[in-house]
Structure formats: C-alpha cells, structure tokens
Amino acid sequence: MKKTVLALSLDIAAFSTSSLANEGFYVGASYSKMSYDAAFVSSNEVTNGYSANGGYDFALGSFFVLGTELEYKNLGSTKESFLNDYYTLSMTSYGINVIPKLYMGDRFYALAKLGFHKINSEVETNVSVNGSSVSDTAFVYGLGLAYDITEHFAI
C-alpha cells in the first residue's frame, strides 16, 4: 500500500531558566497534525498528537550548547475501514535525547536530535477478537532550526 505521510509539527512552548546560549533547565511541548494518502481506505485523518520534554542544556563555549532531555510522544491514532472491516492504530514513545545546538547569532540556532526511544503501538480491529500491541526500541534522529523569541520562549 502506497502511503504518503505529511506531518506538521509546531513547537508551542519551550521555557528555559537560562540566558541565551547558556546552560540551564528547560521544558517544552509540541503539537502535530498528520494526514496521509493510502489506497482502499475511507479516511486519511490522524487524531492530534503531542509531545512533552524536559532537559538540561550544557554550554560548551559562547555559541555551542549540548542538551540532554527526556521526551514523551503521543503520535495520535487513525481508524481505517474497508467494507465492514476496520482497525484503529495508535502509537506512543518515550526516551532520552542528546541535542547539540549551534547558535548563529544571538537567537537563531541549528540543532540535531539523536535519541533512543521505546515505541509502543496498539491495533484494535473487528477482524479478530483481540487487538494486538507491539513494543520495540529504536534510535531516533532529526534536524531543526529554532529561534529564541525571548529568554524563556523559542519556536
């Protein structure tokens, strides 16, 4: 089945007890809304997802910061149906991340996220009596750009 996944994630809060490019604790949250295209399905909506994280930034110079964080993600769920059959899939993960940040000016920075997470997925269906759940561990990674709007808020 060919699927194209489009994801939009918006960091809605990132609070810090430190000054820009310095060390200190932080907490953050994000929101995601996804959709996809798949053959033979009636819906392409995924319920809203979110994540929450908290960590500590270690300043390693005036423009480089190394962060460590704990993160929980709820990726939402989707319900598919074909004729009279349906299934519902939902996924969550939690883990630890290392986030190097390279400041390019006073407020703008590039970052990389490298982590190790436990991923849980659950499937409910009317085809079998019992649904199923699967857990696994995986390395996660990502790249991003961010801007410190104030000392305590970044997007």
mmCIF file of C-alpha atoms in Angstrom:
data_model
loop_
_atom_site.group_PDB
_atom_site.id
_atom_site.type_symbol
_atom_site.label_atom_id
_atom_site.label_comp_id
_atom_site.label_asym_id
_atom_site.label_seq_id
_atom_site.Cartn_x
_atom_site.Cartn_y
_atom_site.Cartn_z
ATOM 1 C CA MET A 1 0.000 0.000 0.000
ATOM 2 C CA LYS A 2 1.492 3.295 -1.076
ATOM 3 C CA LYS A 3 1.383 5.901 1.642
ATOM 4 C CA THR A 4 2.479 9.485 1.684
ATOM 5 C CA VAL A 5 2.716 10.986 5.117
ATOM 6 C CA LEU A 6 2.581 14.710 5.652
ATOM 7 C CA ALA A 7 3.384 15.974 9.116
ATOM 8 C CA LEU A 8 3.241 19.417 10.600
ATOM 9 C CA SER A 9 4.776 19.931 13.979
ATOM 10 C CA LEU A 10 4.714 23.209 15.800
ATOM 11 C CA ASP A 11 6.685 23.817 18.962
ATOM 12 C CA ILE A 12 4.230 25.708 21.100
ATOM 13 C CA ALA A 13 6.305 26.243 24.203
ATOM 14 C CA ALA A 14 9.900 25.980 25.276
ATOM 15 C CA PHE A 15 10.720 27.531 28.603
ATOM 16 C CA SER A 16 14.254 27.976 29.906
ATOM 17 C CA THR A 17 15.759 29.094 33.186
ATOM 18 C CA SER A 18 18.965 30.112 31.455
ATOM 19 C CA SER A 19 20.082 33.024 29.346
ATOM 20 C CA LEU A 20 20.611 32.582 25.616
ATOM 21 C CA ALA A 21 23.369 30.068 24.714
ATOM 22 C CA ASN A 22 23.996 29.341 28.392
ATOM 23 C CA GLU A 23 23.271 26.295 30.442
ATOM 24 C CA GLY A 24 20.131 25.567 32.396
ATOM 25 C CA PHE A 25 16.947 23.528 32.653
ATOM 26 C CA TYR A 26 14.142 23.665 30.098
ATOM 27 C CA VAL A 27 10.735 22.127 29.406
ATOM 28 C CA GLY A 28 8.890 22.060 26.105
ATOM 29 C CA ALA A 29 5.838 20.787 24.295
ATOM 30 C CA SER A 30 4.798 20.310 20.689
ATOM 31 C CA TYR A 31 1.641 19.614 18.715
ATOM 32 C CA SER A 32 1.305 17.632 15.492
ATOM 33 C CA LYS A 33 -1.416 17.165 12.918
ATOM 34 C CA MET A 34 -0.857 14.497 10.252
ATOM 35 C CA SER A 35 -2.647 13.093 7.237
ATOM 36 C CA TYR A 36 -1.740 10.555 4.574
ATOM 37 C CA ASP A 37 -2.849 9.023 1.284
ATOM 38 C CA ALA A 38 -3.495 5.271 1.132
ATOM 39 C CA ALA A 39 -5.276 3.017 -1.351
ATOM 40 C CA PHE A 40 -8.605 1.392 -0.391
ATOM 41 C CA VAL A 41 -9.231 3.398 2.776
ATOM 42 C CA SER A 42 -12.042 5.754 3.615
ATOM 43 C CA SER A 43 -10.179 8.171 5.869
ATOM 44 C CA ASN A 44 -6.818 9.861 5.935
ATOM 45 C CA GLU A 45 -7.057 11.778 9.206
ATOM 46 C CA VAL A 46 -4.895 11.165 12.245
ATOM 47 C CA THR A 47 -6.067 12.440 15.622
ATOM 48 C CA ASN A 48 -3.938 15.195 17.064
ATOM 49 C CA GLY A 49 -0.609 14.229 18.568
ATOM 50 C CA TYR A 50 1.589 15.929 21.109
ATOM 51 C CA SER A 51 4.887 15.602 22.914
ATOM 52 C CA ALA A 52 6.363 16.834 26.176
ATOM 53 C CA ASN A 53 10.024 17.070 27.060
ATOM 54 C CA GLY A 54 12.359 18.384 29.706
ATOM 55 C CA GLY A 55 16.103 18.575 29.921
ATOM 56 C CA TYR A 56 19.261 20.442 30.678
ATOM 57 C CA ASP A 57 21.499 22.478 28.349
ATOM 58 C CA PHE A 58 25.257 22.473 28.944
ATOM 59 C CA ALA A 59 27.094 25.486 27.476
ATOM 60 C CA LEU A 60 30.327 24.429 25.769
ATOM 61 C CA GLY A 61 31.503 27.841 24.633
ATOM 62 C CA SER A 62 29.719 31.008 23.607
ATOM 63 C CA PHE A 63 27.889 29.506 20.592
ATOM 64 C CA PHE A 64 27.658 25.730 21.217
ATOM 65 C CA VAL A 65 25.237 24.042 23.632
ATOM 66 C CA LEU A 66 24.786 20.329 24.303
ATOM 67 C CA GLY A 67 21.358 19.407 25.633
ATOM 68 C CA THR A 68 20.105 16.179 27.177
ATOM 69 C CA GLU A 69 16.392 15.550 27.568
ATOM 70 C CA LEU A 70 13.656 13.081 28.403
ATOM 71 C CA GLU A 71 10.777 13.041 25.899
ATOM 72 C CA TYR A 72 7.283 11.533 25.693
ATOM 73 C CA LYS A 73 5.377 11.472 22.381
ATOM 74 C CA ASN A 74 1.781 10.573 21.617
ATOM 75 C CA LEU A 75 1.583 10.315 17.829
ATOM 76 C CA GLY A 76 -2.208 10.205 17.768
ATOM 77 C CA SER A 77 -4.331 7.473 16.220
ATOM 78 C CA THR A 78 -6.077 6.677 12.973
ATOM 79 C CA LYS A 79 -9.054 4.495 12.097
ATOM 80 C CA GLU A 80 -9.196 2.734 8.733
ATOM 81 C CA SER A 81 -12.138 0.867 7.243
ATOM 82 C CA PHE A 82 -12.707 -1.266 4.167
ATOM 83 C CA LEU A 83 -16.182 -2.660 3.535
ATOM 84 C CA ASN A 84 -17.298 -3.840 7.010
ATOM 85 C CA ASP A 85 -13.818 -4.282 8.479
ATOM 86 C CA TYR A 86 -11.938 -1.651 10.435
ATOM 87 C CA TYR A 87 -8.832 -1.181 12.511
ATOM 88 C CA THR A 88 -7.571 1.567 14.784
ATOM 89 C CA LEU A 89 -3.838 2.192 15.173
ATOM 90 C CA SER A 90 -2.258 4.350 17.885
ATOM 91 C CA MET A 91 1.395 4.929 18.796
ATOM 92 C CA THR A 92 3.384 6.421 21.675
ATOM 93 C CA SER A 93 7.069 6.619 22.523
ATOM 94 C CA TYR A 94 9.339 7.744 25.315
ATOM 95 C CA GLY A 95 13.085 8.028 25.556
ATOM 96 C CA ILE A 96 16.218 10.067 26.028
ATOM 97 C CA ASN A 97 17.748 12.505 23.526
ATOM 98 C CA VAL A 98 21.029 14.335 23.061
ATOM 99 C CA ILE A 99 20.623 17.677 21.275
ATOM 100 C CA PRO A 100 23.657 19.628 20.069
ATOM 101 C CA LYS A 101 22.756 23.258 19.273
ATOM 102 C CA LEU A 102 24.889 25.634 17.229
ATOM 103 C CA TYR A 103 23.980 29.305 17.704
ATOM 104 C CA MET A 104 24.292 31.526 14.622
ATOM 105 C CA GLY A 105 23.870 34.936 16.165
ATOM 106 C CA ASP A 106 22.188 35.819 19.437
ATOM 107 C CA ARG A 107 18.890 33.979 18.955
ATOM 108 C CA PHE A 108 18.907 31.717 15.880
ATOM 109 C CA TYR A 109 20.323 28.180 16.103
ATOM 110 C CA ALA A 110 20.518 24.879 14.255
ATOM 111 C CA LEU A 111 20.074 21.630 16.134
ATOM 112 C CA ALA A 112 20.302 17.896 15.710
ATOM 113 C CA LYS A 113 18.358 15.400 17.802
ATOM 114 C CA LEU A 114 19.790 11.949 18.474
ATOM 115 C CA GLY A 115 17.915 9.636 20.810
ATOM 116 C CA PHE A 116 16.927 6.181 21.932
ATOM 117 C CA HIS A 117 13.193 5.529 22.442
ATOM 118 C CA LYS A 118 10.807 2.757 23.391
ATOM 119 C CA ILE A 119 7.951 2.758 20.881
ATOM 120 C CA ASN A 120 4.541 1.259 21.671
ATOM 121 C CA SER A 121 1.814 0.619 19.108
ATOM 122 C CA GLU A 122 -1.680 -0.765 19.606
ATOM 123 C CA VAL A 123 -4.096 -2.086 16.993
ATOM 124 C CA GLU A 124 -7.807 -2.649 17.601
ATOM 125 C CA THR A 125 -9.884 -4.388 14.932
ATOM 126 C CA ASN A 126 -13.188 -6.150 14.373
ATOM 127 C CA VAL A 127 -11.479 -8.856 12.285
ATOM 128 C CA SER A 128 -10.117 -10.694 15.346
ATOM 129 C CA VAL A 129 -11.406 -10.930 18.902
ATOM 130 C CA ASN A 130 -8.299 -9.418 20.469
ATOM 131 C CA GLY A 131 -6.372 -6.431 19.282
ATOM 132 C CA SER A 132 -2.621 -6.520 19.457
ATOM 133 C CA SER A 133 0.151 -4.383 20.825
ATOM 134 C CA VAL A 134 3.793 -4.273 19.880
ATOM 135 C CA SER A 135 6.724 -2.601 21.624
ATOM 136 C CA ASP A 136 10.193 -2.034 20.269
ATOM 137 C CA THR A 137 13.179 0.212 20.789
ATOM 138 C CA ALA A 138 14.721 2.396 18.127
ATOM 139 C CA PHE A 139 17.211 5.156 17.553
ATOM 140 C CA VAL A 140 15.556 8.433 16.585
ATOM 141 C CA TYR A 141 17.091 11.438 14.864
ATOM 142 C CA GLY A 142 16.181 14.756 13.378
ATOM 143 C CA LEU A 143 17.437 18.163 12.302
ATOM 144 C CA GLY A 144 15.880 21.508 13.050
ATOM 145 C CA LEU A 145 16.137 25.265 13.224
ATOM 146 C CA ALA A 146 14.932 27.349 16.153
ATOM 147 C CA TYR A 147 14.693 30.956 17.222
ATOM 148 C CA ASP A 148 14.727 32.271 20.797
ATOM 149 C CA ILE A 149 11.941 34.855 20.825
ATOM 150 C CA THR A 150 12.719 35.698 24.448
ATOM 151 C CA GLU A 151 14.978 34.219 27.083
ATOM 152 C CA HIS A 152 12.154 31.835 28.046
ATOM 153 C CA PHE A 153 10.345 31.137 24.758
ATOM 154 C CA ALA A 154 11.566 29.626 21.467
ATOM 155 C CA ILE A 155 9.990 28.347 18.259
#
